[in-house]
mmCIF file with all atom_site columns, C-alpha atoms in Angstrom:
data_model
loop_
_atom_site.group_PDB
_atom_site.id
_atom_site.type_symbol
_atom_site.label_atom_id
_atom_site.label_alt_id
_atom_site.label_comp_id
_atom_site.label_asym_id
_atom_site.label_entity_id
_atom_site.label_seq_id
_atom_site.pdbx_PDB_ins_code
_atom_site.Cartn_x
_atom_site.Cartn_y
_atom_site.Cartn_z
_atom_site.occupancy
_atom_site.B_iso_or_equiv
_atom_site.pdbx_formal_charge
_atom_site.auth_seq_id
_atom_site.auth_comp_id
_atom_site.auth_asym_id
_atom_site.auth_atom_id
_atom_site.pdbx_PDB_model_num
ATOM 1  C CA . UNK A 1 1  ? 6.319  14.112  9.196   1.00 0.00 ? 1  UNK A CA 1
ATOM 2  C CA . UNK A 1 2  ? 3.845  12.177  11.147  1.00 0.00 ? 2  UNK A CA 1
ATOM 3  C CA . UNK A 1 3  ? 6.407  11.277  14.033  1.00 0.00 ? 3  UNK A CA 1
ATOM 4  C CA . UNK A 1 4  ? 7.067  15.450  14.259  1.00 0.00 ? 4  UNK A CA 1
ATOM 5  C CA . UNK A 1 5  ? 3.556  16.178  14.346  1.00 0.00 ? 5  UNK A CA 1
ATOM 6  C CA . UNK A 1 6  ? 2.610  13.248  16.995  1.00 0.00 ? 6  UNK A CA 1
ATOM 7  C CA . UNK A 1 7  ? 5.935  14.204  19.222  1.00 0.00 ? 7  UNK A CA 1
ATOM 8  C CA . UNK A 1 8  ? 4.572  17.567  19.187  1.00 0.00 ? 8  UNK A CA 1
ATOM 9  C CA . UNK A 1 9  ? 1.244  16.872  20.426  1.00 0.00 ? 9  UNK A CA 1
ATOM 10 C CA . UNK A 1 10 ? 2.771  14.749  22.819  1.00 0.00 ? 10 UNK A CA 1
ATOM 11 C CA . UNK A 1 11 ? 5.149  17.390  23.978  1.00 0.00 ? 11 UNK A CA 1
ATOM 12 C CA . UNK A 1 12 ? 1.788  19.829  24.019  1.00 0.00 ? 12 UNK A CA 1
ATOM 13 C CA . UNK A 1 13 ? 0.121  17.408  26.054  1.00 0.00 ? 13 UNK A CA 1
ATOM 14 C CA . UNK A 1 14 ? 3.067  16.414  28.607  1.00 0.00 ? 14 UNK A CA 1
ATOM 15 C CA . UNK A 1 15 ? 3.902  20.081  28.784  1.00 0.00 ? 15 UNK A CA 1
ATOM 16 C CA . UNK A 1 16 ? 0.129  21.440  29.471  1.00 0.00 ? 16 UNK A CA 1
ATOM 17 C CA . UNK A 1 17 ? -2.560 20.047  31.161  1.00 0.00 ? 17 UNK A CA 1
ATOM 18 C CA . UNK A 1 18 ? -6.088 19.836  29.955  1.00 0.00 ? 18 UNK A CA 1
ATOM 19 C CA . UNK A 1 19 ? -7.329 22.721  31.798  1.00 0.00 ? 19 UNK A CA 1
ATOM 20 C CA . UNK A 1 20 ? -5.723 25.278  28.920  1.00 0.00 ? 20 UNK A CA 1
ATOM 21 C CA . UNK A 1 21 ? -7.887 25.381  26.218  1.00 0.00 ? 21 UNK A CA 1
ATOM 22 C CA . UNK A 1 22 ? -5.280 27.034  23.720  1.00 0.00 ? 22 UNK A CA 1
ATOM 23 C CA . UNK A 1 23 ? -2.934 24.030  24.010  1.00 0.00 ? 23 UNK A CA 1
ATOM 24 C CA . UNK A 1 24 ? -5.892 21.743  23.815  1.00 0.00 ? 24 UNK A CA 1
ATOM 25 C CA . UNK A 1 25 ? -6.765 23.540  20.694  1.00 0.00 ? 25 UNK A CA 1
ATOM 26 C CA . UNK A 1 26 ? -3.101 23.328  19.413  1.00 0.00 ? 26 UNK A CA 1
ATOM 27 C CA . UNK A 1 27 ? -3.332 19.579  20.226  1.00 0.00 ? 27 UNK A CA 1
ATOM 28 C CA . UNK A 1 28 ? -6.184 18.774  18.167  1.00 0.00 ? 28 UNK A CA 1
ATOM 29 C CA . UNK A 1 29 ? -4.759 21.189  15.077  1.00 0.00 ? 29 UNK A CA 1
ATOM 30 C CA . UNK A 1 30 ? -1.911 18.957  15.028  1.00 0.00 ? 30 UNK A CA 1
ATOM 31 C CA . UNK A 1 31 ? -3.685 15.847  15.413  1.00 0.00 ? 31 UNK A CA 1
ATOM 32 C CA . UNK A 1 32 ? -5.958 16.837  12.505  1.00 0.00 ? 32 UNK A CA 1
ATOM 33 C CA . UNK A 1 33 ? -2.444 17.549  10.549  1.00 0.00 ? 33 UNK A CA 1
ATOM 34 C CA . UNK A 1 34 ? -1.076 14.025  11.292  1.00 0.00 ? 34 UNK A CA 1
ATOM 35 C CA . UNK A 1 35 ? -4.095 11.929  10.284  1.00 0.00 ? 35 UNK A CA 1
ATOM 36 C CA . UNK A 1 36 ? -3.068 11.881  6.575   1.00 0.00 ? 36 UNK A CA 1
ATOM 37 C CA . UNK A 1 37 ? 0.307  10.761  7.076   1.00 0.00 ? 37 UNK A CA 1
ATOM 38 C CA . UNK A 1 38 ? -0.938 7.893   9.294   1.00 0.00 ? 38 UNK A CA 1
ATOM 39 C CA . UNK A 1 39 ? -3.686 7.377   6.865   1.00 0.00 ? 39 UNK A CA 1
ATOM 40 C CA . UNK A 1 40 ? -1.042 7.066   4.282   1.00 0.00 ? 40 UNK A CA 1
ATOM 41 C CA . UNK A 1 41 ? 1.460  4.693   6.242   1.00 0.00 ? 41 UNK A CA 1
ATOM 42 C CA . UNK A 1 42 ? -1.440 2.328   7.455   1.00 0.00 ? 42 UNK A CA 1
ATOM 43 C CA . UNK A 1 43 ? -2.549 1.984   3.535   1.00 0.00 ? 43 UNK A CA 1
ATOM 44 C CA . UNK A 1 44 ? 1.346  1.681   2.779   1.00 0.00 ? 44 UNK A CA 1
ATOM 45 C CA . UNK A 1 45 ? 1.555  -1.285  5.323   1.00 0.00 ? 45 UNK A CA 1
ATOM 46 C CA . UNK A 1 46 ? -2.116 -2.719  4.584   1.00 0.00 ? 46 UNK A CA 1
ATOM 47 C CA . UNK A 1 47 ? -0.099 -2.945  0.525   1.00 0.00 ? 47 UNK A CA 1
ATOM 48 C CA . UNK A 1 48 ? 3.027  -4.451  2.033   1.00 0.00 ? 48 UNK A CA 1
ATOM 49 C CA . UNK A 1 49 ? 1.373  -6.896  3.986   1.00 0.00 ? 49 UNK A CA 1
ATOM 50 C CA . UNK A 1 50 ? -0.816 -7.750  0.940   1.00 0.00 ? 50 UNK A CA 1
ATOM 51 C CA . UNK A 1 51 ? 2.200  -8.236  -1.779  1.00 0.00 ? 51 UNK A CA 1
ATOM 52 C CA . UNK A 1 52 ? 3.704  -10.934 0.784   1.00 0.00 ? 52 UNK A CA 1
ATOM 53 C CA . UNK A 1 53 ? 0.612  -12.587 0.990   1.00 0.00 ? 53 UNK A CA 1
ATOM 54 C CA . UNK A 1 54 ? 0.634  -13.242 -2.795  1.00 0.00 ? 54 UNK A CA 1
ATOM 55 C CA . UNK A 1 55 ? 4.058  -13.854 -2.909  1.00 0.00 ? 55 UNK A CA 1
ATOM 56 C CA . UNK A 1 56 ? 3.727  -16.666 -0.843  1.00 0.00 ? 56 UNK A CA 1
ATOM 57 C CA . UNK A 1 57 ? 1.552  -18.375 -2.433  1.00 0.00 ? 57 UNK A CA 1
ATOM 58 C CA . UNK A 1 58 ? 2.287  -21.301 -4.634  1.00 0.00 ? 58 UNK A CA 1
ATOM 59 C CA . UNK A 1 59 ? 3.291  -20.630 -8.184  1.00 0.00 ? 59 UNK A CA 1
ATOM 60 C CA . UNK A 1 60 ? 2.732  -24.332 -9.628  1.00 0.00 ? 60 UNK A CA 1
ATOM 61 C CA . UNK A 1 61 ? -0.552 -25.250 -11.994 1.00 0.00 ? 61 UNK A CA 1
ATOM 62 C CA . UNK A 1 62 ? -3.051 -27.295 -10.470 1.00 0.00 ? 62 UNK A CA 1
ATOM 63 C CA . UNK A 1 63 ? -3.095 -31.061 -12.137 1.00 0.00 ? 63 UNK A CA 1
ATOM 64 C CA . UNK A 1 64 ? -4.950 -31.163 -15.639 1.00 0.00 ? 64 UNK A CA 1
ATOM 65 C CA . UNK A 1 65 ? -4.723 -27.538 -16.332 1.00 0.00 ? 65 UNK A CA 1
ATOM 66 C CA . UNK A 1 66 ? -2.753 -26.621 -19.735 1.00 0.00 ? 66 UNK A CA 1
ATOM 67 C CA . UNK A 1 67 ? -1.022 -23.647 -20.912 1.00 0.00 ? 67 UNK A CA 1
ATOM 68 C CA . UNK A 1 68 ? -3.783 -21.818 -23.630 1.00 0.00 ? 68 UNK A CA 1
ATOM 69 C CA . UNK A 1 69 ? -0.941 -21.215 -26.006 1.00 0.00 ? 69 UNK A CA 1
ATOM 70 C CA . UNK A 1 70 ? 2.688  -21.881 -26.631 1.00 0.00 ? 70 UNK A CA 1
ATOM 71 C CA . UNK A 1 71 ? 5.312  -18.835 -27.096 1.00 0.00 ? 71 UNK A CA 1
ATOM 72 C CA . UNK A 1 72 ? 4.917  -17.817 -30.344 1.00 0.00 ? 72 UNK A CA 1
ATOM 73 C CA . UNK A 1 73 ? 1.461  -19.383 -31.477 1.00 0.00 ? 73 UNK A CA 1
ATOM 74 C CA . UNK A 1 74 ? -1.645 -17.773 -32.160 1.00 0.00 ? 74 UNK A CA 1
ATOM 75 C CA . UNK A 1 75 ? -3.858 -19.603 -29.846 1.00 0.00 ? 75 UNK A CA 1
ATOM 76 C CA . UNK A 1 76 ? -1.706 -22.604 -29.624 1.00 0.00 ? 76 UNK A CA 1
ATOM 77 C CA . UNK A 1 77 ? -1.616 -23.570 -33.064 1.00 0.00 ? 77 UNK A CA 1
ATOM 78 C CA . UNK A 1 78 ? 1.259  -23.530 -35.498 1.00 0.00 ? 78 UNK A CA 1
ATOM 79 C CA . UNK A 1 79 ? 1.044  -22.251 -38.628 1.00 0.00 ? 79 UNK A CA 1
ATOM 80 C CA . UNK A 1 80 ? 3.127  -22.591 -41.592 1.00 0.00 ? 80 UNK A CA 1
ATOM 81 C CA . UNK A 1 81 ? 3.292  -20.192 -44.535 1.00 0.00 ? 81 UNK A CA 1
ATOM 82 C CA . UNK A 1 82 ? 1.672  -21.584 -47.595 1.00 0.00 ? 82 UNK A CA 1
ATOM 83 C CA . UNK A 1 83 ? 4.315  -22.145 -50.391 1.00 0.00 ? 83 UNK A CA 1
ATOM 84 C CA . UNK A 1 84 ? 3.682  -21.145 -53.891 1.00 0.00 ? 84 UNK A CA 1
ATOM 85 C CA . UNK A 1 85 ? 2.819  -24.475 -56.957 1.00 0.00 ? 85 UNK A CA 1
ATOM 86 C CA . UNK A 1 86 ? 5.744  -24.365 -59.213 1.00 0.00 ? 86 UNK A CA 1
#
């Protein structure tokens, strides 16, 4: 929608010079119609460019750090049911 909108202001502004003042108008209308879909493909590309960054970084601990708890644990202890005397 935003490559319509900009390839007709181009066409309006190729086609007319800027001595009409009803293609002018018709310029800016469409401009003003095409700023949200460029607003929403720069944010779209500002989010792309944003996952690779974190994608690339490194996934590995730094040395000394240790997991807070295991699979399965409650805060990284084990415990075991208690069994019945008899």
């Amino acid at each position: 929608m935003f490559g319509a909108l900009a390839l007709g202001a181009a066409g309006i502004l190729w086609r007319y010079s800027a001595g009409h003042p009803e293609a002018m108008l018709w310029l800016a209308v469409l401009a003003a119609q095409a700023l949200p879909y460029f607003a929403s493909l720069a944010s779209a590309a500002i989010s792309a460019r944003a996952a690779v960054a974190v994608a690339a970084r490194p996934t590995t601990q730094p040395a000394g750090l240790k997991p807070v708890a295991e699979a399965g644990t409650l805060g990284g202890a084990v415990h075991e049911p208690q069994r019945s005397a008899a």
